[in-house]
Structure formats: structure tokens, C-alpha cells
PDB file of C-alpha atoms in Angstrom:
ATOM      1  CA  VAL A 247      22.257 -29.956  -0.455  1.00 43.00           C
ATOM      2  CA  GLY A 248      24.866 -27.400  -1.484  1.00 44.00           C
ATOM      3  CA  GLU A 249      24.458 -23.616  -1.377  1.00 48.00           C
ATOM      4  CA  MET A 250      23.295 -23.460  -4.979  1.00 48.00           C
ATOM      5  CA  GLY A 251      20.812 -26.273  -4.403  1.00 51.00           C
ATOM      6  CA  ALA A 252      19.461 -24.565  -1.275  1.00 56.00           C
ATOM      7  CA  ALA A 253      18.974 -21.343  -3.232  1.00 62.00           C
ATOM      8  CA  VAL A 254      17.025 -23.187  -5.912  1.00 65.00           C
ATOM      9  CA  LEU A 255      14.859 -24.827  -3.229  1.00 70.00           C
ATOM     10  CA  ASP A 256      14.214 -21.474  -1.513  1.00 78.00           C
ATOM     11  CA  ARG A 257      13.227 -19.881  -4.803  1.00 84.00           C
ATOM     12  CA  ALA A 258      10.923 -22.794  -5.637  1.00 89.00           C
ATOM     13  CA  ALA A 259       9.370 -22.628  -2.152  1.00 92.00           C
ATOM     14  CA  ALA A 260       8.763 -18.882  -2.558  1.00 92.00           C
ATOM     15  CA  THR A 261       7.087 -19.460  -5.918  1.00 93.00           C
ATOM     16  CA  ALA A 262       4.937 -22.228  -4.411  1.00 95.00           C
ATOM     17  CA  GLN A 263       3.837 -19.905  -1.586  1.00 96.00           C
ATOM     18  CA  ARG A 264       2.962 -17.175  -4.088  1.00 95.00           C
ATOM     19  CA  GLU A 265       0.938 -19.610  -6.195  1.00 96.00           C
ATOM     20  CA  ALA A 266      -0.876 -20.834  -3.061  1.00 97.00           C
ATOM     21  CA  GLY A 267      -1.670 -17.197  -2.299  1.00 97.00           C
ATOM     22  CA  ASN A 268      -3.048 -16.743  -5.822  1.00 97.00           C
ATOM     23  CA  THR A 269      -5.413 -19.688  -5.323  1.00 97.00           C
ATOM     24  CA  GLN A 270      -6.537 -18.381  -1.931  1.00 97.00           C
ATOM     25  CA  PHE A 271      -7.066 -14.864  -3.323  1.00 97.00           C
ATOM     26  CA  LYS A 272      -9.243 -16.147  -6.169  1.00 97.00           C
ATOM     27  CA  ALA A 273     -11.317 -18.023  -3.578  1.00 98.00           C
ATOM     28  CA  GLY A 274     -11.824 -14.810  -1.597  1.00 97.00           C
ATOM     29  CA  ARG A 275      -9.661 -16.017   1.319  1.00 97.00           C
ATOM     30  CA  TYR A 276      -7.724 -12.761   1.528  1.00 97.00           C
ATOM     31  CA  ALA A 277      -6.228 -13.181   5.013  1.00 97.00           C
ATOM     32  CA  GLU A 278      -4.826 -16.601   4.089  1.00 97.00           C
ATOM     33  CA  ALA A 279      -3.527 -15.264   0.781  1.00 97.00           C
ATOM     34  CA  GLU A 280      -1.848 -12.342   2.534  1.00 97.00           C
ATOM     35  CA  SER A 281      -0.114 -14.781   4.868  1.00 97.00           C
ATOM     36  CA  SER A 282       1.090 -16.912   1.939  1.00 97.00           C
ATOM     37  CA  TYR A 283       2.516 -13.882   0.146  1.00 97.00           C
ATOM     38  CA  ALA A 284       4.212 -12.741   3.377  1.00 97.00           C
ATOM     39  CA  ASP A 285       5.790 -16.207   3.741  1.00 96.00           C
ATOM     40  CA  ALA A 286       7.028 -16.025   0.154  1.00 96.00           C
ATOM     41  CA  LEU A 287       8.534 -12.601   0.814  1.00 96.00           C
ATOM     42  CA  ARG A 288      10.356 -13.915   3.898  1.00 94.00           C
ATOM     43  CA  LEU A 289      11.907 -16.680   1.794  1.00 93.00           C
ATOM     44  CA  LEU A 290      12.933 -14.196  -0.895  1.00 92.00           C
ATOM     45  CA  SER A 291      14.376 -11.839   1.700  1.00 90.00           C
ATOM     46  CA  ALA A 292      16.484 -14.648   3.159  1.00 87.00           C
ATOM     47  CA  LEU A 293      17.618 -15.594  -0.321  1.00 85.00           C
ATOM     48  CA  ARG A 294      18.551 -12.000  -1.139  1.00 82.00           C
ATOM     49  CA  SER A 295      20.636 -11.622   2.006  1.00 79.00           C
ATOM     50  CA  SER A 296      22.293 -15.022   1.755  1.00 72.00           C
ATOM     51  CA  ALA A 297      25.856 -15.555   0.634  1.00 43.00           C
ATOM     52  CA  VAL A 298      24.592 -17.215  -2.529  1.00 50.00           C
ATOM     53  CA  CYS A 299      22.554 -14.172  -3.389  1.00 47.00           C
ATOM     54  CA  SER A 300      25.560 -11.942  -2.660  1.00 53.00           C
ATOM     55  CA  ASP A 301      27.599 -13.983  -5.141  1.00 55.00           C
ATOM     56  CA  GLU A 302      24.811 -13.516  -7.671  1.00 51.00           C
ATOM     57  CA  ALA A 303      24.582  -9.767  -7.047  1.00 51.00           C
ATOM     58  CA  SER A 304      26.834  -9.109 -10.032  1.00 55.00           C
ATOM     59  CA  ASP A 305      24.631 -11.335 -12.206  1.00 69.00           C
ATOM     60  CA  SER A 306      22.056  -8.889 -13.538  1.00 75.00           C
ATOM     61  CA  VAL A 307      19.832 -11.670 -14.909  1.00 76.00           C
ATOM     62  CA  ALA A 308      19.634 -13.446 -11.521  1.00 77.00           C
ATOM     63  CA  LEU A 309      19.004 -10.158  -9.712  1.00 82.00           C
ATOM     64  CA  ALA A 310      16.294  -9.146 -12.188  1.00 84.00           C
ATOM     65  CA  ALA A 311      14.564 -12.525 -11.712  1.00 85.00           C
ATOM     66  CA  LEU A 312      14.639 -12.103  -7.937  1.00 89.00           C
ATOM     67  CA  ASN A 313      13.280  -8.541  -8.202  1.00 91.00           C
ATOM     68  CA  GLU A 314      10.483  -9.720 -10.491  1.00 93.00           C
ATOM     69  CA  GLU A 315       9.443 -12.509  -8.109  1.00 93.00           C
ATOM     70  CA  GLU A 316       9.516 -10.128  -5.140  1.00 95.00           C
ATOM     71  CA  SER A 317       7.502  -7.527  -7.055  1.00 96.00           C
ATOM     72  CA  LYS A 318       4.809 -10.098  -7.885  1.00 96.00           C
ATOM     73  CA  CYS A 319       4.542 -11.132  -4.229  1.00 97.00           C
ATOM     74  CA  ARG A 320       4.418  -7.552  -2.983  1.00 97.00           C
ATOM     75  CA  LEU A 321       1.777  -6.480  -5.500  1.00 98.00           C
ATOM     76  CA  ASN A 322      -0.353  -9.517  -4.676  1.00 98.00           C
ATOM     77  CA  ARG A 323       0.044  -8.901  -0.958  1.00 98.00           C
ATOM     78  CA  CYS A 324      -0.876  -5.262  -1.575  1.00 98.00           C
ATOM     79  CA  ALA A 325      -4.119  -6.370  -3.279  1.00 98.00           C
ATOM     80  CA  CYS A 326      -4.941  -8.530  -0.230  1.00 98.00           C
ATOM     81  CA  LEU A 327      -4.218  -5.698   2.178  1.00 97.00           C
ATOM     82  CA  LEU A 328      -6.522  -3.377   0.241  1.00 97.00           C
ATOM     83  CA  ARG A 329      -9.312  -5.960   0.597  1.00 97.00           C
ATOM     84  CA  LEU A 330      -8.492  -6.337   4.308  1.00 97.00           C
ATOM     85  CA  GLN A 331      -8.436  -2.549   4.837  1.00 96.00           C
ATOM     86  CA  GLY A 332      -4.737  -2.520   5.722  1.00 96.00           C
ATOM     87  CA  TYR A 333      -4.200   0.619   3.692  1.00 95.00           C
ATOM     88  CA  GLY A 334      -0.973   1.815   5.314  1.00 95.00           C
ATOM     89  CA  ALA A 335       0.701  -1.556   4.771  1.00 96.00           C
ATOM     90  CA  ALA A 336      -0.668  -1.686   1.205  1.00 97.00           C
ATOM     91  CA  ARG A 337       0.909   1.695   0.531  1.00 97.00           C
ATOM     92  CA  ALA A 338       4.264   0.448   1.840  1.00 97.00           C
ATOM     93  CA  GLU A 339       4.149  -2.624  -0.417  1.00 98.00           C
ATOM     94  CA  ALA A 340       3.325  -0.555  -3.502  1.00 98.00           C
ATOM     95  CA  GLU A 341       6.136   1.893  -2.721  1.00 97.00           C
ATOM     96  CA  ALA A 342       8.565  -1.017  -2.276  1.00 97.00           C
ATOM     97  CA  VAL A 343       7.717  -2.284  -5.763  1.00 97.00           C
ATOM     98  CA  ILE A 344       8.144   1.205  -7.223  1.00 97.00           C
ATOM     99  CA  SER A 345      11.600   1.288  -5.652  1.00 96.00           C
ATOM    100  CA  LEU A 346      12.462  -2.208  -6.935  1.00 93.00           C
ATOM    101  CA  SER A 347      11.379  -1.293 -10.464  1.00 93.00           C
ATOM    102  CA  ALA A 348      13.027   2.160 -10.485  1.00 93.00           C
ATOM    103  CA  GLY A 349       9.591   3.695 -11.011  1.00 92.00           C
ATOM    104  CA  SER A 350       8.657   1.648 -14.072  1.00 94.00           C
ATOM    105  CA  ASN A 351       5.877  -0.590 -12.680  1.00 97.00           C
ATOM    106  CA  ALA A 352       2.451   0.713 -13.728  1.00 97.00           C
ATOM    107  CA  LYS A 353       0.532  -1.694 -11.487  1.00 97.00           C
ATOM    108  CA  ALA A 354       2.503  -0.545  -8.429  1.00 98.00           C
ATOM    109  CA  TYR A 355       1.445   3.058  -9.069  1.00 97.00           C
ATOM    110  CA  PHE A 356      -2.151   1.882  -9.527  1.00 98.00           C
ATOM    111  CA  ARG A 357      -2.086   0.015  -6.204  1.00 98.00           C
ATOM    112  CA  LEU A 358      -0.414   3.019  -4.553  1.00 97.00           C
ATOM    113  CA  GLY A 359      -3.182   5.251  -5.881  1.00 97.00           C
ATOM    114  CA  GLN A 360      -5.822   2.886  -4.482  1.00 97.00           C
ATOM    115  CA  ALA A 361      -4.146   2.871  -1.061  1.00 97.00           C
ATOM    116  CA  LEU A 362      -3.743   6.656  -0.987  1.00 94.00           C
ATOM    117  CA  GLU A 363      -7.386   7.122  -1.933  1.00 92.00           C
ATOM    118  CA  ARG A 364      -8.419   4.930   1.031  1.00 92.00           C
ATOM    119  CA  LEU A 365      -5.989   6.847   3.265  1.00 90.00           C
ATOM    120  CA  HIS A 366      -7.850  10.057   2.322  1.00 84.00           C
ATOM    121  CA  GLU A 367      -5.012  11.569   0.303  1.00 86.00           C
ATOM    122  CA  PRO A 368      -6.897  12.247  -2.950  1.00 84.00           C
ATOM    123  CA  ARG A 369      -4.346  14.541  -4.619  1.00 84.00           C
ATOM    124  CA  PHE A 370      -1.459  12.129  -4.035  1.00 90.00           C
ATOM    125  CA  ALA A 371      -3.736   9.292  -5.178  1.00 93.00           C
ATOM    126  CA  ALA A 372      -4.491  11.178  -8.399  1.00 92.00           C
ATOM    127  CA  ALA A 373      -0.760  11.736  -9.008  1.00 93.00           C
ATOM    128  CA  ALA A 374       0.006   8.024  -8.549  1.00 96.00           C
ATOM    129  CA  LEU A 375      -2.869   6.990 -10.819  1.00 96.00           C
ATOM    130  CA  THR A 376      -1.750   9.488 -13.467  1.00 95.00           C
ATOM    131  CA  GLN A 377       1.734   7.953 -13.422  1.00 96.00           C
ATOM    132  CA  SER A 378       0.220   4.478 -13.767  1.00 97.00           C
ATOM    133  CA  ILE A 379      -1.660   5.629 -16.869  1.00 96.00           C
ATOM    134  CA  ARG A 380       1.495   7.188 -18.331  1.00 96.00           C
ATOM    135  CA  LEU A 381       3.314   3.880 -17.939  1.00 96.00           C
ATOM    136  CA  ASP A 382       0.422   1.778 -19.273  1.00 96.00           C
ATOM    137  CA  PRO A 383      -1.960   3.958 -21.339  1.00 95.00           C
ATOM    138  CA  LYS A 384      -4.178   1.001 -22.315  1.00 95.00           C
ATOM    139  CA  ALA A 385      -5.053  -0.007 -18.730  1.00 94.00           C
ATOM    140  CA  ARG A 386      -8.711   0.658 -17.875  1.00 95.00           C
ATOM    141  CA  GLU A 387      -8.739   0.380 -14.062  1.00 96.00           C
ATOM    142  CA  PRO A 388      -6.336   3.275 -13.314  1.00 95.00           C
ATOM    143  CA  ARG A 389      -8.365   5.569 -15.597  1.00 95.00           C
ATOM    144  CA  GLU A 390     -11.589   4.684 -13.792  1.00 95.00           C
ATOM    145  CA  ALA A 391      -9.938   5.160 -10.381  1.00 94.00           C
ATOM    146  CA  LEU A 392      -8.485   8.526 -11.453  1.00 93.00           C
ATOM    147  CA  GLU A 393     -11.870   9.703 -12.712  1.00 92.00           C
ATOM    148  CA  SER A 394     -13.413   8.687  -9.380  1.00 88.00           C
ATOM    149  CA  ALA A 395     -10.732  10.544  -7.382  1.00 84.00           C
ATOM    150  CA  ARG A 396     -11.140  13.691  -9.483  1.00 84.00           C
ATOM    151  CA  SER A 397     -14.930  13.548  -9.206  1.00 84.00           C
ATOM    152  CA  ARG A 398     -14.672  13.262  -5.450  1.00 78.00           C
ATOM    153  CA  LEU A 399     -12.399  16.303  -5.242  1.00 76.00           C
ATOM    154  CA  LYS A 400     -14.628  18.288  -7.596  1.00 78.00           C
ATOM    155  CA  ALA A 401     -17.793  17.419  -5.672  1.00 76.00           C
ATOM    156  CA  HIS A 402     -16.196  18.379  -2.348  1.00 71.00           C
ATOM    157  CA  PRO A 403     -13.609  21.127  -2.955  1.00 66.00           C
ATOM    158  CA  ARG A 404     -13.014  21.542   0.802  1.00 69.00           C
ATOM    159  CA  LEU A 405     -12.574  17.807   1.348  1.00 62.00           C
ATOM    160  CA  GLU A 406      -8.779  17.836   1.309  1.00 64.00           C
ATOM    161  CA  LEU A 407      -8.643  20.681   3.854  1.00 64.00           C
ATOM    162  CA  VAL A 408     -10.964  18.771   6.191  1.00 65.00           C
ATOM    163  CA  LEU A 409      -8.892  15.616   5.772  1.00 64.00           C
ATOM    164  CA  ASP A 410      -5.728  17.603   6.562  1.00 65.00           C
ATOM    165  CA  ASP A 411      -7.465  18.899   9.691  1.00 66.00           C
ATOM    166  CA  LEU A 412      -8.373  15.342  10.704  1.00 67.00           C
ATOM    167  CA  ARG A 413      -4.747  14.228  10.249  1.00 66.00           C
ATOM    168  CA  LEU A 414      -3.632  17.175  12.396  1.00 73.00           C
ATOM    169  CA  VAL A 415      -6.157  16.156  15.063  1.00 73.00           C
ATOM    170  CA  GLU A 416      -4.750  12.638  15.032  1.00 69.00           C
ATOM    171  CA  GLU A 417      -1.154  13.886  15.389  1.00 74.00           C
ATOM    172  CA  ARG A 418      -2.123  16.187  18.271  1.00 75.00           C
ATOM    173  CA  ALA A 419      -4.006  13.375  19.963  1.00 69.00           C
ATOM    174  CA  VAL A 420      -0.957  11.107  19.785  1.00 68.00           C
ATOM    175  CA  ARG A 421       1.283  13.873  21.180  1.00 70.00           C
ATOM    176  CA  ALA A 422      -1.214  14.519  23.958  1.00 66.00           C
ATOM    177  CA  LEU A 423      -1.236  10.833  24.873  1.00 60.00           C
ATOM    178  CA  VAL A 424       2.545  10.850  25.091  1.00 65.00           C
ATOM    179  CA  GLN A 425       2.967  14.135  26.955  1.00 64.00           C
ATOM    180  CA  ALA A 426      -0.048  14.366  29.248  1.00 58.00           C
ATOM    181  CA  ASP A 427      -1.904  12.160  31.676  1.00 61.00           C
ATOM    182  CA  LEU A 428      -4.473   9.819  30.148  1.00 63.00           C
ATOM    183  CA  SER A 429      -7.680  11.487  31.368  1.00 67.00           C
ATOM    184  CA  ARG A 430      -6.594  14.948  30.203  1.00 66.00           C
ATOM    185  CA  ALA A 431      -5.459  13.511  26.863  1.00 65.00           C
ATOM    186  CA  ARG A 432      -8.814  11.789  26.398  1.00 69.00           C
ATOM    187  CA  GLN A 433     -10.685  15.048  27.008  1.00 72.00           C
ATOM    188  CA  GLN A 434      -8.503  16.922  24.516  1.00 69.00           C
ATOM    189  CA  MET A 435      -8.906  14.212  21.918  1.00 69.00           C
ATOM    190  CA  GLU A 436     -12.707  14.150  22.298  1.00 75.00           C
ATOM    191  CA  LEU A 437     -12.896  17.931  21.877  1.00 77.00           C
ATOM    192  CA  MET A 438     -10.651  17.934  18.812  1.00 74.00           C
ATOM    193  CA  LEU A 439     -12.533  15.058  17.201  1.00 74.00           C
ATOM    194  CA  LYS A 440     -15.868  16.781  17.915  1.00 75.00           C
ATOM    195  CA  ASP A 441     -14.657  19.925  16.115  1.00 73.00           C
ATOM    196  CA  ALA A 442     -13.295  17.915  13.181  1.00 70.00           C
ATOM    197  CA  ARG A 443     -16.535  15.938  12.819  1.00 69.00           C
ATOM    198  CA  ALA A 444     -18.546  19.162  12.870  1.00 70.00           C
ATOM    199  CA  GLN A 445     -16.425  20.516  10.016  1.00 66.00           C
ATOM    200  CA  ALA A 446     -16.808  17.302   8.020  1.00 62.00           C
ATOM    201  CA  ALA A 447     -20.580  17.306   8.552  1.00 62.00           C
ATOM    202  CA  SER A 448     -20.833  20.853   7.232  1.00 65.00           C
ATOM    203  CA  LEU A 449     -19.555  19.796   3.769  1.00 60.00           C
TER     204      LEU A 449
END
């Protein structure tokens, strides 16, 4: 098989993996679907970095097709990761699609908003959801998610401050683990978490 034939096979294999992931996702087998999408992305990554792909780099149609296939895989993997509570990885996938699409993919902003909401960053989530609505005003899900994020902020005006405090606690705990001995670090972390929980409970 020549280089062009290998590229066609790789692209077909990536599409087959994505379609397998779609079937698994619909069946509620999210971990398996995530793995299928990750396999498809590895094939697409190899294709992108191959000599064949480099030759095609000047071909805007070929590059656009590759970007579209990668975006589909990343968005689908992002949906799996949200179901599996892998919110940080879901955020990274959504941001990758936004980069690939030069900020024009409404679904990527919607998925980013969902991930940010789960990562307790409600204002950034609201901004991402707002951008999704701007790009696709007819979509219902981003509007519902934005309304939910705004309601949460309105109901708990101090929520973002408490969440910022919790993030600060986490950063200090990590620094303490790196810089101090383990027993002292554990004591500091327990004290900081106790204070943060007390603040959260007072809301």
C-alpha cells in the first residue's frame, strides 16, 4: 500500500473508531466510547503529522476535512468525559475544538460551559454558554444551561468567592506537599479544608 493508500486507510479506520464510539455512547457504555474516540484521535494525530498530511497541508479542502473529523471525535469524547466526571479533560477537549474551528464551533462552547460549570467556575461557564448561543441562537440546551448557571449564581451570590477560596486551599495544599514533610502538610491541609468547609456551610 502506497502513502496515499495508507492515509486513506488511516482515515477510514479513524471514522470506524468514531462510529463505534457513537454506538457505545448511545448504549450508555461511556468508558468504552471514550476509549474508541481516543483511538480515533490517535489515528488522526498520526495522519496529521505524517508526510502525506504535510503534503496535503497546502490543500485547504483536505485540511478542513481532517479538522472536521478531529472536531467530531473531540466533541464526542468530551461528552463521554462529562458523563464520566472527567471535567478537566472535557474542558481540554472543548478548548481544542474551539482552537481548531477558530472560535466558530457553537457545540464546543456549549461543552466548555458544561465542563466549567462542573469545575465550579460559574462565571466562565456563563461566558462560554453565551458564546455558544451567539453562534447558534436556535439551540435550546445552551440556553437552559445558561439559565441554570445564572440561577445558581443569583441564589448564592457568595458562591464564587467560596469556590475561589477552595481553589486557593487546593493550591496551598499542593505547595505544602511539595515543600514540607508529609505529616506537617497533612495537618495544614486538614485545617485549611476545615475552614473552607465551614465557609461553604455558612452559605
